[in-house]
XYZ file of C-alpha atoms in Angstrom:
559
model
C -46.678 1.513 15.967
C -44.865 2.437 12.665
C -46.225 6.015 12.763
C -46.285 6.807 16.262
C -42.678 8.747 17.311
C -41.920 7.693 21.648
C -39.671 9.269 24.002
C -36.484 6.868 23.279
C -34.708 6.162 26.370
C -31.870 8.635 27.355
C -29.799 6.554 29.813
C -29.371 4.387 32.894
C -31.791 5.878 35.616
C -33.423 8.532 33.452
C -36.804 7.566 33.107
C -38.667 10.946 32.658
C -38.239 14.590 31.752
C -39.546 18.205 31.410
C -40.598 19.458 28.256
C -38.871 22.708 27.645
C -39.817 23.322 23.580
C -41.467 21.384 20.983
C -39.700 21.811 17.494
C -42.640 20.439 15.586
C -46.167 20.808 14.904
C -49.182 19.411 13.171
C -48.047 19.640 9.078
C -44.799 19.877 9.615
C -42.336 17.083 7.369
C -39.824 15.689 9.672
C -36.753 13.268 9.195
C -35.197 11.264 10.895
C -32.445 12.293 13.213
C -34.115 16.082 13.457
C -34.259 17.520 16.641
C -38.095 17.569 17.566
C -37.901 18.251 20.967
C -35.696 19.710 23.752
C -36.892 17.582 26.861
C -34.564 18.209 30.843
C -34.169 15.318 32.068
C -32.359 15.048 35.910
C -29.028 14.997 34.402
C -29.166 17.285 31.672
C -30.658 19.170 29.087
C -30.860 17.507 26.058
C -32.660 17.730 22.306
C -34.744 14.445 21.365
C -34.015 13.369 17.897
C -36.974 11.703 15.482
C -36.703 7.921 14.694
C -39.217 8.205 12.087
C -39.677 10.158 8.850
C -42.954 11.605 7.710
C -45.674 14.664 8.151
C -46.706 15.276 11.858
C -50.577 14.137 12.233
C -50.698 15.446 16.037
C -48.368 16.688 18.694
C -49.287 15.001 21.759
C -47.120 17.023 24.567
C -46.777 20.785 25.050
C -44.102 22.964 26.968
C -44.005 22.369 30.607
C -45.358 18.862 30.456
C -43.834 15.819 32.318
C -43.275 12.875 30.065
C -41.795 9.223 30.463
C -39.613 7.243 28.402
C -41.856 5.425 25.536
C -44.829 8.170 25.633
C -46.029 9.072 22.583
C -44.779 12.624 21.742
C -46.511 12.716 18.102
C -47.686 10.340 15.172
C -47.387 10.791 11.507
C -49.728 10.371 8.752
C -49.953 7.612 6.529
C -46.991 4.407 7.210
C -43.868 6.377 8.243
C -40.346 5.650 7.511
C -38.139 4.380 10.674
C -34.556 4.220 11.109
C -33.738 0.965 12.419
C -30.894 1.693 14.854
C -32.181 4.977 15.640
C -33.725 4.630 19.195
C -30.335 2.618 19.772
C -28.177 5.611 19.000
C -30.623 7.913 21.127
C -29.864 5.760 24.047
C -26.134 5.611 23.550
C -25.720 9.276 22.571
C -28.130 10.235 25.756
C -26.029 8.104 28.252
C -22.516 9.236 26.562
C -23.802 12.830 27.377
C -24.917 11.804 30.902
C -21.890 9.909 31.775
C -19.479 12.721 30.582
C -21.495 15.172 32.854
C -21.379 12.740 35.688
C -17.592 12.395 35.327
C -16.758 15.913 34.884
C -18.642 19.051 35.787
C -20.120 21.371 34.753
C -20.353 20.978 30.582
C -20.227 23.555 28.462
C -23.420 24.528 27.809
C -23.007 24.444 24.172
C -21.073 21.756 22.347
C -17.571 22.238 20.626
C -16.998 23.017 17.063
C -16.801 19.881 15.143
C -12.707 19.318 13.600
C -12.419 21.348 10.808
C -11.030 21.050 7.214
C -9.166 23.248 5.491
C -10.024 27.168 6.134
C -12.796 25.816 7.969
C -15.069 28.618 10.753
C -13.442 27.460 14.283
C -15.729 28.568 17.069
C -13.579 28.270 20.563
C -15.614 28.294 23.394
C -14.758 28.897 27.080
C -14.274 25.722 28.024
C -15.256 23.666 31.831
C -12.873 25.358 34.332
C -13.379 23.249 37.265
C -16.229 22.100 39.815
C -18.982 24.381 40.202
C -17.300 26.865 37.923
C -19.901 28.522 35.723
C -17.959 31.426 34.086
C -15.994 34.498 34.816
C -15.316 38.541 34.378
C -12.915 38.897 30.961
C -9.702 40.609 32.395
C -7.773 40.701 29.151
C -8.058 39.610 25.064
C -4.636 38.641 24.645
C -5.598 38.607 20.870
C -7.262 40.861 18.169
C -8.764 40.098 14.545
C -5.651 39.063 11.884
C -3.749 37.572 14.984
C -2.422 34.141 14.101
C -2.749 31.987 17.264
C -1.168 28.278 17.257
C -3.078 25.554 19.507
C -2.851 25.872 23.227
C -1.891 29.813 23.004
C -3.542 32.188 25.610
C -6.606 33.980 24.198
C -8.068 35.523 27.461
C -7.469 36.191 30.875
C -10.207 34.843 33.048
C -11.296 35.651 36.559
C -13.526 33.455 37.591
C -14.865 32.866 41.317
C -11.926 30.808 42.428
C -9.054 32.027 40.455
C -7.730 34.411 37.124
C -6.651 31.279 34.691
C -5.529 31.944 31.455
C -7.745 30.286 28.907
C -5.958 28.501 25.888
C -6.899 28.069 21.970
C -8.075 24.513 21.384
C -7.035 25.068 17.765
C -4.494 26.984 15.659
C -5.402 29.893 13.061
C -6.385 33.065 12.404
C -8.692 35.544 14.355
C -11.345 36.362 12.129
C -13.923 37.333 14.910
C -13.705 38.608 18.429
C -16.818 38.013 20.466
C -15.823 39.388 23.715
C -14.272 42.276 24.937
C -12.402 43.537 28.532
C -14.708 43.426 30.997
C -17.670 41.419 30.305
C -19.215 38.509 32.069
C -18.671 34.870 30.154
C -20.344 31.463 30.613
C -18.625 28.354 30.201
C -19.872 26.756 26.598
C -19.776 30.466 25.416
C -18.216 31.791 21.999
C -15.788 34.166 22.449
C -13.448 33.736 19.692
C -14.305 32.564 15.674
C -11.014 30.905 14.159
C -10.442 30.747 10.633
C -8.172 27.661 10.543
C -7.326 24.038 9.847
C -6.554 22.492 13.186
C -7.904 19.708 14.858
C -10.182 20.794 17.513
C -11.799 18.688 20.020
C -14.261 16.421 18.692
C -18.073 16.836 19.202
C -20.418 15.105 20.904
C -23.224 13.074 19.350
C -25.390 15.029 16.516
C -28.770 13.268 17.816
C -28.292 14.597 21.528
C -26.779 17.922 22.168
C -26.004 19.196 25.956
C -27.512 22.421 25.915
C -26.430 23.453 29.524
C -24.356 23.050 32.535
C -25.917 20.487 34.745
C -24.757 18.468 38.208
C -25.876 15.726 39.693
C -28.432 16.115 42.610
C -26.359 16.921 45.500
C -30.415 16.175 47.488
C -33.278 15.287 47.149
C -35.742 18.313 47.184
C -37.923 18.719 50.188
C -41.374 17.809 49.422
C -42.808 20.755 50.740
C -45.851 22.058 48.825
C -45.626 25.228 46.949
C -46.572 28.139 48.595
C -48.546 30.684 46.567
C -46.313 33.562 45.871
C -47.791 37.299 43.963
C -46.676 36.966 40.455
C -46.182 33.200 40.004
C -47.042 31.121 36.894
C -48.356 27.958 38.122
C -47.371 24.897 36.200
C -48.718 21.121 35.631
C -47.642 18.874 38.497
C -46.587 15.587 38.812
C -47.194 12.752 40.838
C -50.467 11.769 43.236
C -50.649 13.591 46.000
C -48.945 12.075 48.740
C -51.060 11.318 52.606
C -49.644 13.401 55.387
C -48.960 11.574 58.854
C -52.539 13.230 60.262
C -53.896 11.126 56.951
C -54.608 14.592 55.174
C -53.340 14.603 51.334
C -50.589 17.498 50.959
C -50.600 19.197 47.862
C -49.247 17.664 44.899
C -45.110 18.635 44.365
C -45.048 21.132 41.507
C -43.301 20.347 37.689
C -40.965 23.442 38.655
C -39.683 24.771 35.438
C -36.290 25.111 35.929
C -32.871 24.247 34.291
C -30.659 21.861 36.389
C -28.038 24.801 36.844
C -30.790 26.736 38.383
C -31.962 23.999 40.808
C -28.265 23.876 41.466
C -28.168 27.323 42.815
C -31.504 26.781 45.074
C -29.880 24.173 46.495
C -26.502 25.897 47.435
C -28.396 28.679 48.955
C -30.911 26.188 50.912
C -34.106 27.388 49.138
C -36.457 25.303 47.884
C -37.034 25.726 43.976
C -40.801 25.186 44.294
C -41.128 28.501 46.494
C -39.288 30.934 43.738
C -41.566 32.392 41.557
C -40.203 32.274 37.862
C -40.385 35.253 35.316
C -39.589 33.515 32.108
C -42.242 32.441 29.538
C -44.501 29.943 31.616
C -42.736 30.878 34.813
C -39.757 29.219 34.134
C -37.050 30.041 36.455
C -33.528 31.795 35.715
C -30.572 32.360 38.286
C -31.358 36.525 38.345
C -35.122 34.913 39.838
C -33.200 32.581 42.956
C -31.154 35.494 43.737
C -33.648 37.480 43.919
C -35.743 35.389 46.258
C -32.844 34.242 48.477
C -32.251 38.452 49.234
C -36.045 39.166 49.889
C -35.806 35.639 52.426
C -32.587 37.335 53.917
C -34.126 40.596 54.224
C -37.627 39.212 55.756
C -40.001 40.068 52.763
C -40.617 35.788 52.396
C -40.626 33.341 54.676
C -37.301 31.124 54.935
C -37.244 27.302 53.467
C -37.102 26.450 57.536
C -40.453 26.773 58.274
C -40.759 31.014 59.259
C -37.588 31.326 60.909
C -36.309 33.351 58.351
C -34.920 37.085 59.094
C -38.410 38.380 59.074
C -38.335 36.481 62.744
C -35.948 38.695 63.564
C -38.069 41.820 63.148
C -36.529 43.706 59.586
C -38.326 44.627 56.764
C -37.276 44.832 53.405
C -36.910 47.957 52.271
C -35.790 49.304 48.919
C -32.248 51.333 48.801
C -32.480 55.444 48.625
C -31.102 57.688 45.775
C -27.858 57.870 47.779
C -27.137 60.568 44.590
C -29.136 63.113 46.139
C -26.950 63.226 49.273
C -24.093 63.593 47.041
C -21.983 61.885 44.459
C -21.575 58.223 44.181
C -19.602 55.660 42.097
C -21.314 51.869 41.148
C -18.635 49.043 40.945
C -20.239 45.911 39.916
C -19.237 43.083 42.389
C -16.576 40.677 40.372
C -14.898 37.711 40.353
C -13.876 36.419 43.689
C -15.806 39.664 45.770
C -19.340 38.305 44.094
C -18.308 34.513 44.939
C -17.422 35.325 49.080
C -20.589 37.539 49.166
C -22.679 34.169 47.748
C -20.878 31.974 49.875
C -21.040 33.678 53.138
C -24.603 34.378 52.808
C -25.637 30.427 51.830
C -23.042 29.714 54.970
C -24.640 31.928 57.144
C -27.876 31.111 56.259
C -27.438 27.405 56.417
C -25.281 26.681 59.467
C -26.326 27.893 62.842
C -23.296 29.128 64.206
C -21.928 29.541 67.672
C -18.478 31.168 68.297
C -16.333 30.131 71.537
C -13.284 32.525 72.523
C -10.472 31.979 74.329
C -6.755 33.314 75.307
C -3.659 31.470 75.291
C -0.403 32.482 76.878
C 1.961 31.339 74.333
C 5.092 33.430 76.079
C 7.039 29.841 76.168
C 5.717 29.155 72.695
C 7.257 32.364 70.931
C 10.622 31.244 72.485
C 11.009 28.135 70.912
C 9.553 29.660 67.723
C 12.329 31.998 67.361
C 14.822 29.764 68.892
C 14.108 27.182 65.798
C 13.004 30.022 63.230
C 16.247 29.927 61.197
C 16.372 26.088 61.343
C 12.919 26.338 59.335
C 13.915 29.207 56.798
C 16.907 26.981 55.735
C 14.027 24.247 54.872
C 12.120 26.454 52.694
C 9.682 28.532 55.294
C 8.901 30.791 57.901
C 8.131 29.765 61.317
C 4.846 31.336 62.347
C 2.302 30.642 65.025
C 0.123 30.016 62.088
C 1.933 26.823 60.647
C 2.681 25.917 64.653
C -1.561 26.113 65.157
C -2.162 24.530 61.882
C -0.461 21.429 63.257
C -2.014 21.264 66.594
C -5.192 21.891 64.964
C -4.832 18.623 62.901
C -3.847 16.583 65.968
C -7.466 18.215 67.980
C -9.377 16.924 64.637
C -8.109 13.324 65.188
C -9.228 13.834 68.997
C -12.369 15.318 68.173
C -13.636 13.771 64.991
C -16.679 15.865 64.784
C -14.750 18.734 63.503
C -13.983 16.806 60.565
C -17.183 16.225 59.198
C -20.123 17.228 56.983
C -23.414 17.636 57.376
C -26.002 15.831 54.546
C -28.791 16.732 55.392
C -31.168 15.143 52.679
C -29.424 12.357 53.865
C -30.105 12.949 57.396
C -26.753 12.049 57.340
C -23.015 13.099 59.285
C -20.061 12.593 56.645
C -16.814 11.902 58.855
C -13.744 12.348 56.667
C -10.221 10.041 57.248
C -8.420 12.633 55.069
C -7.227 15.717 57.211
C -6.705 18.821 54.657
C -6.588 22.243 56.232
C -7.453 25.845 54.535
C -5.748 29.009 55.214
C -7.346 32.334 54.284
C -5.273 34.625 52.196
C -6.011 38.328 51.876
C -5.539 39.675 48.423
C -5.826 42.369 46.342
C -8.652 40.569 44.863
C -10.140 39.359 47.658
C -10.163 36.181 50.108
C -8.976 33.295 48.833
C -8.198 30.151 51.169
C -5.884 27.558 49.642
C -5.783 24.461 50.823
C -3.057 22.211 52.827
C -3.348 18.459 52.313
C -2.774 15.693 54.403
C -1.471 18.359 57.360
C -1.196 15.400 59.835
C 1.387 13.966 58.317
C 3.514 16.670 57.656
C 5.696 18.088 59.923
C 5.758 21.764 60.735
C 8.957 22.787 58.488
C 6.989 21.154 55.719
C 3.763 23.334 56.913
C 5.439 26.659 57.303
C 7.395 25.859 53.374
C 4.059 25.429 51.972
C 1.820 28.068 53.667
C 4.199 30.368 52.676
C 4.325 28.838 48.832
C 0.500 29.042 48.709
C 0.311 32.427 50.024
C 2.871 33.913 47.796
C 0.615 31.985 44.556
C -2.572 33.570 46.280
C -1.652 37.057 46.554
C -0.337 36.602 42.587
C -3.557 34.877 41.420
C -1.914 31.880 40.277
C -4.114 29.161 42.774
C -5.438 26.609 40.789
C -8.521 25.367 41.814
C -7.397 21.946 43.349
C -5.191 24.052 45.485
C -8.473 25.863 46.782
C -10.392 22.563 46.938
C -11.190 20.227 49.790
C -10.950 21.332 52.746
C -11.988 20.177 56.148
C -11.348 23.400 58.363
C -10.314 26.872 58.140
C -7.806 28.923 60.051
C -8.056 32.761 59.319
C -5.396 34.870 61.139
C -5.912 38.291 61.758
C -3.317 39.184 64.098
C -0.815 41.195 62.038
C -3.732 43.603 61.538
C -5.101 44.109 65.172
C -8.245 43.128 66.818
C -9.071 41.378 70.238
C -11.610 38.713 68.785
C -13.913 37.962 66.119
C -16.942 35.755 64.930
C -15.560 34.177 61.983
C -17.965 32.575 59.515
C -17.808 29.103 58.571
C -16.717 27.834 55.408
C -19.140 25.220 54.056
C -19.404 22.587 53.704
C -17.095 22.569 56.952
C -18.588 22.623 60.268
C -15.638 24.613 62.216
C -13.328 27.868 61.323
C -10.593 29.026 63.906
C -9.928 32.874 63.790
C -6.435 34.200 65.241
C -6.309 38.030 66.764
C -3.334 39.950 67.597
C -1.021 38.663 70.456
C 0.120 41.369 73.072
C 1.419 41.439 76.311
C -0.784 41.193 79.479
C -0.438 41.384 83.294
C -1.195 37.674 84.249
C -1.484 36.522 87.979
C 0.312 33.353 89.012
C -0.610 32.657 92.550
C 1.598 35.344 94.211
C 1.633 38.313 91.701
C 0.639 39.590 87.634
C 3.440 38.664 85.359
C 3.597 39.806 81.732
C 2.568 37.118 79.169
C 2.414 36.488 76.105
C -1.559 36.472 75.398
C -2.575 35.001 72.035
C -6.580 35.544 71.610
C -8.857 32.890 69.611
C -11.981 32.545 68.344
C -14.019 29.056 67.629
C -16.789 29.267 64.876
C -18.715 26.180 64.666
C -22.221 24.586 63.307
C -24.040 23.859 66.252
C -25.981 21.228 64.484
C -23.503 18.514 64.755
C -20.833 20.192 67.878
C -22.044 21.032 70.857
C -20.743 23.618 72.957
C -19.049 21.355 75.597
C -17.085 19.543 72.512
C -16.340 23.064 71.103
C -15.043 23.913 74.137
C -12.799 20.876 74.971
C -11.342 21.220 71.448
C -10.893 24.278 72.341
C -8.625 23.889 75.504
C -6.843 21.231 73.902
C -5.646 23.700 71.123
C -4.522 26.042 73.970
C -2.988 23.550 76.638
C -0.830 22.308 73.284
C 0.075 26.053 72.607
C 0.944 26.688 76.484
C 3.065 23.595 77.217
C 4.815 22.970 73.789
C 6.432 19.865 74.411
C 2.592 18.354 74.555
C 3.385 18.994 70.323
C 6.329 16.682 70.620
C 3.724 13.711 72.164
């Protein structure tokens, strides 16, 4: 009907979506085009435009409701006034904004400045800066109010989880505002810079559908686990019938979980369910400070784990609050930045996804380190340094073609094992600023001069923070050596989404017996980390051996 306003539809596959404000109400004169709702749909955040023109009779939703494409959200008195192509541009605008999301994550979470004219207010925004990049710690302001700055000149210095980038004006002009100083934490979408200028800047998206945040697609489905009550919790509408249990019992119905997709993001990369974190926002909506929160109290025992109670209250701790360490003495704060907070997230999600088992060995690599300094010089004239490292990273690669296994995923919404035909292998870097592990692709077909050139090119860019992030990105396995420090052996964690890690202590000499009497070798101690959900031990440890037999008897690297 003429006076009846319907959720338009907002793209291919989007049929539904969570109400997160309603911009009208009953009297209220709207127009068309005016944003009248903001409505999260599975791909992204987005603000509903009117069709129709006219004074609101009644608001059929509220905040928190689930709605479907062509419910009615409100109607208008008397005959309203539609815009003919309006639910067409809703469409297109909605799947332009899903599409770009889908191509390229995440979005800012606010969209650019339109191009100015003349003297026009620039806002510049920190723009996307790579996969599953959500902001970073301000390093530097390169520039100050009265600066002139030309198009694609530094403005900040950017450490982000990965890497320190240097962000770049999309426009020229002058600084008229400075929104950010040293130090502070920035989202991507965020203004830190107002331009008074005449440059082109990127053009916007749509007017009629606005994306309001960073969103991904679902990486898996959520389990459908009913909610379990938690102290504090808002509960919300829910949606769907109830669905029969195998015993013919009805579970629970799955709760409308307020939460943006960013947010549900996060859940998922720590393995938590969104439905068991209780939200503190206005109708218990959910914000990343609440998922962090819950993911330490299941680490520390105080909840139950998303697997069932096997979480570390199993184990026997209980949470406890920290002391006033101050009364024992001074103390000194240092927020956790950059790459420090981004290992500390990982390595907890890793550790609390993958069930690891570690597998040591030693390998006498006495006839190795012969041939490795007998050929050193031939490599430094072809750009590297001959180190076990690049000689392991190579046998490494052959043992993954062996043993496909270690060259896999695990999907587990999928129920699924991803095996990978592309062999890229990660090195771990210590830096000033932390771990970083940058990434060599294609190592089996590369031959070791080309390894040890480029380990040694990607370590130098590491230690000087100038990675990008497709150097960092996809990698299959990790090799982390600690041998020019010391130590025997270690349990090194695994990097997920991988499923294996190799660690490398210090080599020293050892009395070895031969069948007549104890020699001195050569002994070069490793350690095997590995998810036990899709490698067994007895694979782990013929991987294992072959790694060592190809170290021992080096002409096996030549086969």
């Amino acid at each position: 009907m003429a006076n009846q306003f319907t959720l338009p539809s907002l793209g291919d596959n989007v049929k539904a979506g969570d109400v997160l404000r309603v911009l009208v109400k009953a009297g209220d004169v709207v127009a068309v085009d005016q944003a009248v709702l903001e409505l999260e749909t599975d791909k992204a955040t987005v603000e509903v435009p009117s069709t129709i023109a006219g004074t609101v009779a009644e608001v059929k939703v509220k905040e928190g409701d689930r709605i479907d494409v062509g419910q009615v959200i409100f109607t208008v008195s008397g005959e309203a006034s539609a815009a003919p192509t309006g639910a067409a541009q809703v469409q297109k605008a909605a799947a332009a904004a899903v599409d770009q999301q889908d191509k390229a994550e995440p979005v800012p979470t606010a969209p650019p400045a339109p191009a100015p004219t003349g003297g026009a207010r620039i806002e510049v925004t920190v723009p996307s800066l790579g996969e599953n990049v959500k902001g970073g710690d301000v390093l530097k302001v390169l520039v100050k109010v009265g600066d002139s700055v030309s198009q694609d000149q530094g403005i900040l210095e950017l450490e982000t989880d990965k890497a320190t980038v240097e962000v770049p004006s999309p426009s020229a002009g002058t600084v008229k505002e400075v929104a950010v100083k040293d130090g502070d934490k920035v989202a991507v979408g965020q203004v830190v810079l107002v331009l008074d200028g005449a440059a082109q800047t990127a053009s916007a998206p749509p007017a009629t559908v606005a994306a309001v945040q960073p969103t991904v697609p679902e990486l898996r489905a959520e389990r459908g686990l009913p909610m379990a009550p938690v102290p504090g919790h808002v509960s919300v509408a829910t949606r769907g019938p109830a669905a029969p249990l195998p015993d013919g019992s009805v579970a629970p119905p799955r709760p409308n979980v307020p939460a943006s997709p960013a947010v549900r993001r996060l859940a998922r990369e720590l393995g938590l369910d969104i439905a068991d974190v209780p939200g503190s926002g206005p109708g218990g909506r959910i914000s990343d400070a609440d998922v962090r929160a819950h993911a330490k109290n299941v680490i520390t025992g105080k909840v139950a784990g998303p697997a069932g109670q096997a979480g570390a209250a199993a184990a026997g701790f209980a949470s406890e609050p920290l002391p006033d360490f101050s009364q024992f003495g001074a103390v000194e704060r240092k927020p956790m930045r950059g790459i420090r907070r981004k290992t500390a997230e990982h390595m907890v999600a890793s550790w609390h996804t993958i069930p690891h088992v570690t597998q040591c060995e030693k390998v006498d690599i006495t006839a190795l380190e012969q041939l490795r300094k007998q050929f050193a010089k031939r490599v430094e004239a072809g750009g590297g340094k001959l180190t076990v490292t690049s000689i392991i990273t190579k046998v490494i690669a052959v043992a993954m073609r062996k043993f496909p296994q270690f060259n896999a995923s695990v999907d587990l919404a999928k129920e699924e094992v991803v095996y990978k035909s592309y062999l890229n292998i990660g090195i771990a870097v210590d830096t000033e600023r932390g771990l970083l592990v940058p990434v060599l692709k294609d190592v089996d077909q590369k031959s070791i001069t080309q390894i040890s050139a480029e380990i040694a090119q990607l370590a130098e860019k590491a230690r000087a923070g100038k990675l990008s992030l497709e150097e960092m990105s996809g990698g299959c396995f990790t090799i982390t050596n600690l041998g020019g420090i010391g130590g025997t052996h270690f349990t090194p964690i695994v990097n997920h989404p991988e499923v294996a890690i190799m660690g490398m202590s210090r080599s020293a000499m050892e009395p070895v017996w031969n069948g007549e009497s104890f020699e001195p070798r050569l002994m070069l101690p490793l350690s095997l980390s590995y998810d036990h959900r899709v490698i067994d031990g007895a694979d782990a440890m013929r991987f294992l051996r072959f790694v060592a037999e190809a170290l021992e008897q080096p002409f096996l690297l030549a086969l």
